[in-house]
Every structure is written in structure tokens, then in C-alpha cells.
PDB file of C-alpha atoms in Angstrom:
ATOM      1  CA  ARG A   1      95.522 146.405  77.286  1.00 68.00           C
ATOM      2  CA  LEU A   2      98.132 143.919  78.459  1.00 68.00           C
ATOM      3  CA  ALA A   3     100.751 146.678  78.485  1.00 69.00           C
ATOM      4  CA  ARG A   4      98.464 148.885  80.594  1.00 68.00           C
ATOM      5  CA  ARG A   5      98.002 146.081  83.103  1.00 70.00           C
ATOM      6  CA  GLY A   6     101.763 145.714  83.233  1.00 68.00           C
ATOM      7  CA  GLY A   7     102.159 149.353  84.254  1.00 69.00           C
ATOM      8  CA  VAL A   8     103.061 150.927  80.886  1.00 68.00           C
ATOM      9  CA  LYS A   9     101.743 154.506  80.786  1.00 68.00           C
ATOM     10  CA  ARG A  10     102.348 155.435  77.167  1.00 70.00           C
ATOM     11  CA  LEU A  11     103.015 153.532  73.932  1.00 68.00           C
ATOM     12  CA  ALA A  12     105.028 154.958  71.054  1.00 69.00           C
ATOM     13  CA  ALA A  13     103.687 154.845  67.509  1.00 65.00           C
ATOM     14  CA  GLY A  14     106.643 152.708  66.427  1.00 65.00           C
ATOM     15  CA  VAL A  15     105.532 149.872  68.679  1.00 64.00           C
ATOM     16  CA  TYR A  16     102.544 149.135  66.471  1.00 65.00           C
ATOM     17  CA  GLY A  17     104.718 149.193  63.356  1.00 67.00           C
ATOM     18  CA  GLU A  18     107.143 146.671  64.820  1.00 69.00           C
ATOM     19  CA  THR A  19     104.273 144.458  65.926  1.00 72.00           C
ATOM     20  CA  ARG A  20     102.848 144.415  62.407  1.00 76.00           C
ATOM     21  CA  ILE A  21     106.229 143.485  60.905  1.00 79.00           C
ATOM     22  CA  CYS A  22     106.753 140.683  63.434  1.00 77.00           C
ATOM     23  CA  LEU A  23     103.265 139.340  62.741  1.00 80.00           C
ATOM     24  CA  GLN A  24     103.909 139.331  58.992  1.00 85.00           C
ATOM     25  CA  GLN A  25     107.186 137.473  59.441  1.00 84.00           C
ATOM     26  CA  TYR A  26     105.606 134.909  61.760  1.00 83.00           C
ATOM     27  CA  LEU A  27     102.607 134.273  59.503  1.00 88.00           C
ATOM     28  CA  SER A  28     104.781 134.051  56.396  1.00 90.00           C
ATOM     29  CA  THR A  29     106.770 131.238  58.030  1.00 89.00           C
ATOM     30  CA  VAL A  30     103.593 129.378  58.973  1.00 89.00           C
ATOM     31  CA  LEU A  31     102.105 129.868  55.499  1.00 92.00           C
ATOM     32  CA  LYS A  32     105.258 128.521  53.842  1.00 91.00           C
ATOM     33  CA  ASP A  33     104.978 125.368  55.946  1.00 89.00           C
ATOM     34  CA  LEU A  34     101.287 125.061  55.053  1.00 92.00           C
ATOM     35  CA  VAL A  35     102.038 125.381  51.334  1.00 91.00           C
ATOM     36  CA  ALA A  36     104.678 122.669  51.610  1.00 89.00           C
ATOM     37  CA  LEU A  37     102.267 120.358  53.457  1.00 88.00           C
ATOM     38  CA  VAL A  38      99.421 120.873  50.985  1.00 90.00           C
ATOM     39  CA  GLU A  39     101.635 120.424  47.932  1.00 88.00           C
ATOM     40  CA  SER A  40     103.251 117.273  49.305  1.00 83.00           C
ATOM     41  CA  ALA A  41      99.791 115.806  49.981  1.00 84.00           C
ATOM     42  CA  ASP A  42      98.653 116.771  46.454  1.00 86.00           C
ATOM     43  CA  ARG A  43      95.725 118.793  47.801  1.00 87.00           C
ATOM     44  CA  PHE A  44      94.289 122.246  47.144  1.00 88.00           C
ATOM     45  CA  THR A  45      92.825 122.923  50.605  1.00 89.00           C
ATOM     46  CA  VAL A  46      94.343 123.280  54.063  1.00 90.00           C
ATOM     47  CA  THR A  47      93.018 121.042  56.841  1.00 87.00           C
ATOM     48  CA  VAL A  48      92.874 121.729  60.561  1.00 83.00           C
ATOM     49  CA  MET A  49      95.682 119.282  61.240  1.00 83.00           C
ATOM     50  CA  ASP A  50      97.853 121.048  58.647  1.00 86.00           C
ATOM     51  CA  VAL A  51      97.544 124.236  60.695  1.00 87.00           C
ATOM     52  CA  VAL A  52      98.184 122.367  63.953  1.00 83.00           C
ATOM     53  CA  PHE A  53     101.307 120.716  62.524  1.00 84.00           C
ATOM     54  CA  ALA A  54     102.613 123.969  60.999  1.00 86.00           C
ATOM     55  CA  LEU A  55     102.157 125.823  64.289  1.00 85.00           C
ATOM     56  CA  LYS A  56     103.822 123.013  66.194  1.00 81.00           C
ATOM     57  CA  ARG A  57     106.818 123.184  63.835  1.00 81.00           C
ATOM     58  CA  ASN A  58     107.141 126.840  64.813  1.00 79.00           C
ATOM     59  CA  GLY A  59     106.972 126.105  68.521  1.00 76.00           C
ATOM     60  CA  GLN A  60     103.268 126.830  69.112  1.00 73.00           C
ATOM     61  CA  SER A  61     100.569 124.282  69.967  1.00 66.00           C
ATOM     62  CA  LEU A  62      96.884 125.117  69.708  1.00 65.00           C
ATOM     63  CA  TYR A  63      94.908 124.992  72.963  1.00 60.00           C
ATOM     64  CA  GLY A  64      93.899 121.380  73.510  1.00 55.00           C
ATOM     65  CA  TYR A  65      96.160 120.041  70.746  1.00 49.00           C
ATOM     66  CA  GLY A  66      99.254 118.913  72.618  1.00 49.00           C
ATOM     67  CA  GLU A  67     100.003 116.098  70.155  1.00 51.00           C
ATOM     68  CA  ALA A  68     100.123 115.777  66.388  1.00 51.00           C
ATOM     69  CA  TYR A  69      96.785 113.912  66.464  1.00 60.00           C
ATOM     70  CA  PRO A  70      93.799 115.008  68.581  1.00 64.00           C
ATOM     71  CA  GLN A  71      92.491 112.799  71.358  1.00 76.00           C
ATOM     72  CA  THR A  72      89.218 110.919  71.028  1.00 83.00           C
ATOM     73  CA  ARG A  73      86.134 112.071  72.898  1.00 86.00           C
ATOM     74  CA  ALA A  74      86.459 109.144  75.319  1.00 89.00           C
ATOM     75  CA  GLN A  75      90.043 110.154  76.141  1.00 88.00           C
ATOM     76  CA  ARG A  76      89.054 113.781  76.710  1.00 87.00           C
ATOM     77  CA  VAL A  77      86.115 112.755  78.905  1.00 92.00           C
ATOM     78  CA  ALA A  78      88.423 110.511  80.936  1.00 91.00           C
ATOM     79  CA  ARG A  79      90.659 113.509  81.572  1.00 88.00           C
ATOM     80  CA  LEU A  80      87.621 115.581  82.565  1.00 91.00           C
ATOM     81  CA  LYS A  81      86.565 112.952  85.129  1.00 90.00           C
ATOM     82  CA  LYS A  82      90.044 112.668  86.657  1.00 89.00           C
ATOM     83  CA  ARG A  83      89.883 113.468  90.367  1.00 87.00           C
ATOM     84  CA  ILE A  84      91.288 116.844  91.415  1.00 85.00           C
ATOM     85  CA  ALA A  85      93.107 117.165  94.721  1.00 79.00           C
ATOM     86  CA  LEU A  86      91.945 120.496  96.109  1.00 77.00           C
ATOM     87  CA  GLN A  87      94.582 122.888  97.400  1.00 75.00           C
ATOM     88  CA  ALA A  88      94.114 125.701  99.901  1.00 74.00           C
ATOM     89  CA  ALA A  89      93.873 128.349  97.168  1.00 72.00           C
ATOM     90  CA  ASP A  90      91.268 126.315  95.264  1.00 72.00           C
ATOM     91  CA  LEU A  91      89.258 125.784  98.425  1.00 72.00           C
ATOM     92  CA  ALA A  92      89.286 129.488  99.243  1.00 71.00           C
ATOM     93  CA  ALA A  93      88.176 130.349  95.702  1.00 68.00           C
ATOM     94  CA  VAL A  94      85.104 128.128  95.557  1.00 70.00           C
ATOM     95  CA  SER A  95      84.050 127.332  99.122  1.00 61.00           C
ATOM     96  CA  SER A  96      82.926 130.840 100.041  1.00 57.00           C
ATOM     97  CA  SER A  97      80.011 130.714  97.590  1.00 53.00           C
ATOM     98  CA  SER A  98      79.092 127.065  98.044  1.00 51.00           C
ATOM     99  CA  SER A  99      75.723 126.617  99.742  1.00 46.00           C
ATOM    100  CA  SER A 100      76.838 123.436 101.504  1.00 47.00           C
ATOM    101  CA  PHE A 101      79.939 125.147 102.796  1.00 46.00           C
ATOM    102  CA  SER A 102      77.911 128.148 103.956  1.00 48.00           C
ATOM    103  CA  GLN A 103      75.738 125.837 106.040  1.00 50.00           C
ATOM    104  CA  SER A 104      78.735 124.118 107.641  1.00 43.00           C
ATOM    105  CA  GLN A 105      80.331 127.510 108.250  1.00 42.00           C
ATOM    106  CA  THR A 106      77.187 128.729 110.026  1.00 46.00           C
ATOM    107  CA  GLN A 107      77.126 125.643 112.228  1.00 47.00           C
ATOM    108  CA  SER A 108      80.783 126.025 113.159  1.00 43.00           C
ATOM    109  CA  SER A 109      80.321 129.719 114.021  1.00 44.00           C
ATOM    110  CA  SER A 110      77.344 128.981 116.281  1.00 47.00           C
ATOM    111  CA  GLY A 111      79.362 126.289 118.034  1.00 49.00           C
ATOM    112  CA  ALA A 112      82.138 128.806 118.590  1.00 46.00           C
ATOM    113  CA  ASP A 113      79.698 131.229 120.246  1.00 49.00           C
ATOM    114  CA  GLU A 114      78.559 128.569 122.680  1.00 51.00           C
ATOM    115  CA  GLY A 115      82.111 127.689 123.674  1.00 53.00           C
ATOM    116  CA  ARG A 116      83.440 131.174 124.349  1.00 51.00           C
ATOM    117  CA  GLY A 117      83.498 130.528 128.073  1.00 52.00           C
ATOM    118  CA  GLN A 118      85.903 127.622 127.636  1.00 56.00           C
ATOM    119  CA  ARG A 119      88.607 129.324 125.547  1.00 55.00           C
ATOM    120  CA  ALA A 120      91.409 128.436 127.937  1.00 48.00           C
ATOM    121  CA  GLU A 121      90.616 124.717 127.801  1.00 54.00           C
ATOM    122  CA  ALA A 122      90.098 124.704 124.015  1.00 52.00           C
ATOM    123  CA  ALA A 123      93.439 126.408 123.309  1.00 52.00           C
ATOM    124  CA  VAL A 124      95.246 123.071 123.657  1.00 47.00           C
ATOM    125  CA  ASP A 125      93.164 121.509 120.892  1.00 56.00           C
ATOM    126  CA  SER A 126      93.217 124.537 118.587  1.00 60.00           C
ATOM    127  CA  LYS A 127      95.433 122.848 115.998  1.00 55.00           C
ATOM    128  CA  ALA A 128      93.281 119.728 115.806  1.00 53.00           C
ATOM    129  CA  GLU A 129      90.163 121.883 115.650  1.00 56.00           C
ATOM    130  CA  ALA A 130      91.613 123.912 112.769  1.00 51.00           C
ATOM    131  CA  GLU A 131      92.375 120.720 110.855  1.00 51.00           C
ATOM    132  CA  ALA A 132      88.855 119.452 111.486  1.00 49.00           C
ATOM    133  CA  LYS A 133      87.364 122.714 110.209  1.00 52.00           C
ATOM    134  CA  SER A 134      89.551 122.545 107.114  1.00 49.00           C
ATOM    135  CA  MET A 135      88.349 119.013 106.391  1.00 47.00           C
ATOM    136  CA  ALA A 136      84.747 120.103 106.996  1.00 48.00           C
ATOM    137  CA  LYS A 137      85.168 122.898 104.452  1.00 53.00           C
ATOM    138  CA  ALA A 138      86.837 120.674 101.860  1.00 56.00           C
ATOM    139  CA  ALA A 139      84.297 117.841 102.026  1.00 66.00           C
ATOM    140  CA  PRO A 140      81.243 119.611 100.479  1.00 84.00           C
ATOM    141  CA  VAL A 141      83.397 121.450  97.943  1.00 87.00           C
ATOM    142  CA  GLN A 142      85.035 118.192  96.814  1.00 88.00           C
ATOM    143  CA  LEU A 143      81.605 116.561  96.554  1.00 90.00           C
ATOM    144  CA  ILE A 144      80.163 119.331  94.373  1.00 91.00           C
ATOM    145  CA  LEU A 145      83.285 119.373  92.199  1.00 92.00           C
ATOM    146  CA  GLU A 146      83.028 115.630  91.573  1.00 93.00           C
ATOM    147  CA  VAL A 147      79.320 115.979  90.737  1.00 94.00           C
ATOM    148  CA  VAL A 148      80.115 118.751  88.230  1.00 95.00           C
ATOM    149  CA  GLN A 149      82.852 116.641  86.620  1.00 96.00           C
ATOM    150  CA  LYS A 150      80.679 113.523  86.410  1.00 95.00           C
ATOM    151  CA  THR A 151      77.647 115.420  85.103  1.00 96.00           C
ATOM    152  CA  LEU A 152      79.616 117.150  82.336  1.00 96.00           C
ATOM    153  CA  ALA A 153      81.341 113.897  81.369  1.00 95.00           C
ATOM    154  CA  GLU A 154      78.014 112.068  81.095  1.00 95.00           C
ATOM    155  CA  TYR A 155      76.550 114.919  79.018  1.00 96.00           C
ATOM    156  CA  PHE A 156      79.429 114.980  76.523  1.00 95.00           C
ATOM    157  CA  LEU A 157      79.273 111.197  76.076  1.00 94.00           C
ATOM    158  CA  ARG A 158      75.480 111.006  75.922  1.00 94.00           C
ATOM    159  CA  GLU A 159      75.009 113.886  73.479  1.00 93.00           C
ATOM    160  CA  ARG A 160      78.226 113.169  71.539  1.00 90.00           C
ATOM    161  CA  ALA A 161      78.931 116.887  71.754  1.00 89.00           C
ATOM    162  CA  ASP A 162      81.988 119.017  72.391  1.00 88.00           C
ATOM    163  CA  VAL A 163      80.037 122.033  73.697  1.00 90.00           C
ATOM    164  CA  CYS A 164      77.587 122.333  76.588  1.00 94.00           C
ATOM    165  CA  LYS A 165      75.547 125.413  77.472  1.00 93.00           C
ATOM    166  CA  ALA A 166      76.225 126.760  80.954  1.00 94.00           C
ATOM    167  CA  GLN A 167      72.482 126.866  81.703  1.00 95.00           C
ATOM    168  CA  THR A 168      72.122 123.220  80.651  1.00 96.00           C
ATOM    169  CA  ALA A 169      75.048 122.279  82.875  1.00 96.00           C
ATOM    170  CA  LEU A 170      73.485 124.145  85.815  1.00 96.00           C
ATOM    171  CA  THR A 171      70.188 122.283  85.384  1.00 96.00           C
ATOM    172  CA  GLU A 172      71.844 118.872  85.162  1.00 96.00           C
ATOM    173  CA  VAL A 173      74.248 119.512  88.045  1.00 95.00           C
ATOM    174  CA  ASN A 174      71.394 120.583  90.342  1.00 95.00           C
ATOM    175  CA  ALA A 175      69.401 117.507  89.295  1.00 96.00           C
ATOM    176  CA  ALA A 176      72.376 115.300  90.191  1.00 95.00           C
ATOM    177  CA  LEU A 177      72.754 117.094  93.535  1.00 93.00           C
ATOM    178  CA  ALA A 178      69.039 116.599  94.241  1.00 94.00           C
ATOM    179  CA  LEU A 179      69.468 112.834  93.779  1.00 94.00           C
ATOM    180  CA  ARG A 180      72.193 112.975  96.431  1.00 92.00           C
ATOM    181  CA  LYS A 181      69.868 115.064  98.665  1.00 91.00           C
ATOM    182  CA  GLU A 182      72.264 118.007  98.481  1.00 90.00           C
ATOM    183  CA  ALA A 183      71.374 121.692  98.189  1.00 91.00           C
ATOM    184  CA  PRO A 184      71.406 123.184  94.659  1.00 93.00           C
ATOM    185  CA  VAL A 185      74.140 125.555  93.525  1.00 92.00           C
ATOM    186  CA  SER A 186      73.723 128.966  91.929  1.00 92.00           C
ATOM    187  CA  ALA A 187      74.995 129.972  88.501  1.00 93.00           C
ATOM    188  CA  GLU A 188      77.779 132.012  90.121  1.00 92.00           C
ATOM    189  CA  THR A 189      78.907 129.041  92.205  1.00 91.00           C
ATOM    190  CA  LEU A 190      78.937 126.777  89.152  1.00 93.00           C
ATOM    191  CA  GLN A 191      81.049 129.332  87.289  1.00 92.00           C
ATOM    192  CA  GLN A 192      83.651 129.177  90.061  1.00 91.00           C
ATOM    193  CA  PHE A 193      83.827 125.392  89.838  1.00 93.00           C
ATOM    194  CA  LEU A 194      84.113 125.641  86.045  1.00 93.00           C
ATOM    195  CA  ALA A 195      86.924 128.170  86.466  1.00 90.00           C
ATOM    196  CA  LEU A 196      88.729 125.636  88.644  1.00 90.00           C
ATOM    197  CA  LEU A 197      88.294 122.933  85.979  1.00 92.00           C
ATOM    198  CA  GLN A 198      89.518 125.350  83.321  1.00 88.00           C
ATOM    199  CA  LYS A 199      92.570 126.181  85.433  1.00 86.00           C
ATOM    200  CA  ARG A 200      93.440 122.463  85.494  1.00 87.00           C
ATOM    201  CA  ASN A 201      92.900 122.178  81.684  1.00 84.00           C
ATOM    202  CA  HIS A 202      89.867 119.894  82.035  1.00 90.00           C
ATOM    203  CA  VAL A 203      87.493 122.184  80.121  1.00 90.00           C
ATOM    204  CA  MET A 204      87.513 125.562  78.400  1.00 86.00           C
ATOM    205  CA  CYS A 205      84.763 128.059  79.262  1.00 87.00           C
ATOM    206  CA  SER A 206      83.232 131.184  77.774  1.00 83.00           C
ATOM    207  CA  ASN A 207      80.385 133.283  79.165  1.00 79.00           C
ATOM    208  CA  GLU A 208      77.684 130.848  78.040  1.00 87.00           C
ATOM    209  CA  ASP A 209      79.442 127.698  76.786  1.00 89.00           C
ATOM    210  CA  ILE A 210      81.606 124.903  78.193  1.00 92.00           C
ATOM    211  CA  TYR A 211      83.992 123.209  75.759  1.00 90.00           C
ATOM    212  CA  LEU A 212      85.429 119.704  76.049  1.00 90.00           C
ATOM    213  CA  ILE A 213      89.161 119.888  75.247  1.00 84.00           C
TER     214      ILE A 213
END
């Protein structure tokens, strides 16, 4: 599938054979390291950290395991709560479906209709107006993002869990927004904010679950 996306039209039968050989060679190297680790520790079973260390010796780190020892839950939650400075691409990705942003966008468009007769005078302040609109767009998106981060962090600490259901997160995020007298978000909007957090390596998401990493 990756080759198709890259533009490859046809794959030869020998490609699969080479892939299998490479996989066997790679796994044999990892297994040799695992055997050495288990024997040196005088054990008969392989632990998770044995696999992490063996993969790291071969130049591969598991997702979320950047160091030889995993971080504590408090450390991972602290990383989740770290403030994200939104960029233009991030803002474009999430603001279009945000209910708060939609409201501000509607207000700005109605104001533009009223001021059509004064285009010549407003041309001088177009740059300042564009900056003001950009700040108006970023403000509600930043607020919702911080609420999502704080809500997930509180859930993971309160429940002492590493996994949160997306539906549970949606319920708690909307409850937190209601306390701030903000409009609720839809499941699709929440997924876009979660995708942004996943892009920054704050969480890892599947279709129904959110993982603390």
C-alpha cells in the first residue's frame, strides 16, 4: 500500500522474497540480543524492557520509549499539559470545524458586508485588520485546545489509567467547556484537536481510544 501511494504501479515477485529475508535477518539480530539479556539476568522470560533495550541497540526505539526507562505517569501527564503554540497550519486544520470559531467567522463576515461602501478607506488598515482576524481565529481554538489538554490530563491522573475512550473524553471536554460558558464541540472537532496533540507527540490515538504516551 505504501508503494502504491508512492506511485509504484507494479511489484515484482522477488520483492516479497527479499523483504522476508531482510525481516528474518533483522529479527534474528534482535532475538540474539534478547537471549543474551535473559541469560545474563538468569531469567527464563523476556520482559518489555528487554525488548525495548534490544530494539534500541539496533537503532529502533518503540513509540513513547525514547529512553532506556519509561517515564512515570506524572511526567507523561506534564508533557500532555505543556502549552502548544499554534501555527498557521494547525489553526487552519482545526479552526474550520470549531463552533466558537464558526461564530466569530460569521460575525466578521457580517461586519464585512456592512462596510462594503467604505472599502477605499479601509484599504489602509487592511494589514492590521488581517492580524486582528487571525488573533480572533486563534483565540477560541487555543482555548479549546487547552481545555482538551487539561481535561485529558486530569482524567489520566484521577483514574490512574493510560487509556481513555474517545466518547468519555468528549463528555468530559464538553462538561469543562460548559463550566467556562463555552459552546460544546462535536466528536469530529475533538478528533481534529486529538490529531493535533498526536502530531506533537502528546498522545496517541486510535478510532475509539486515546493513549497517554
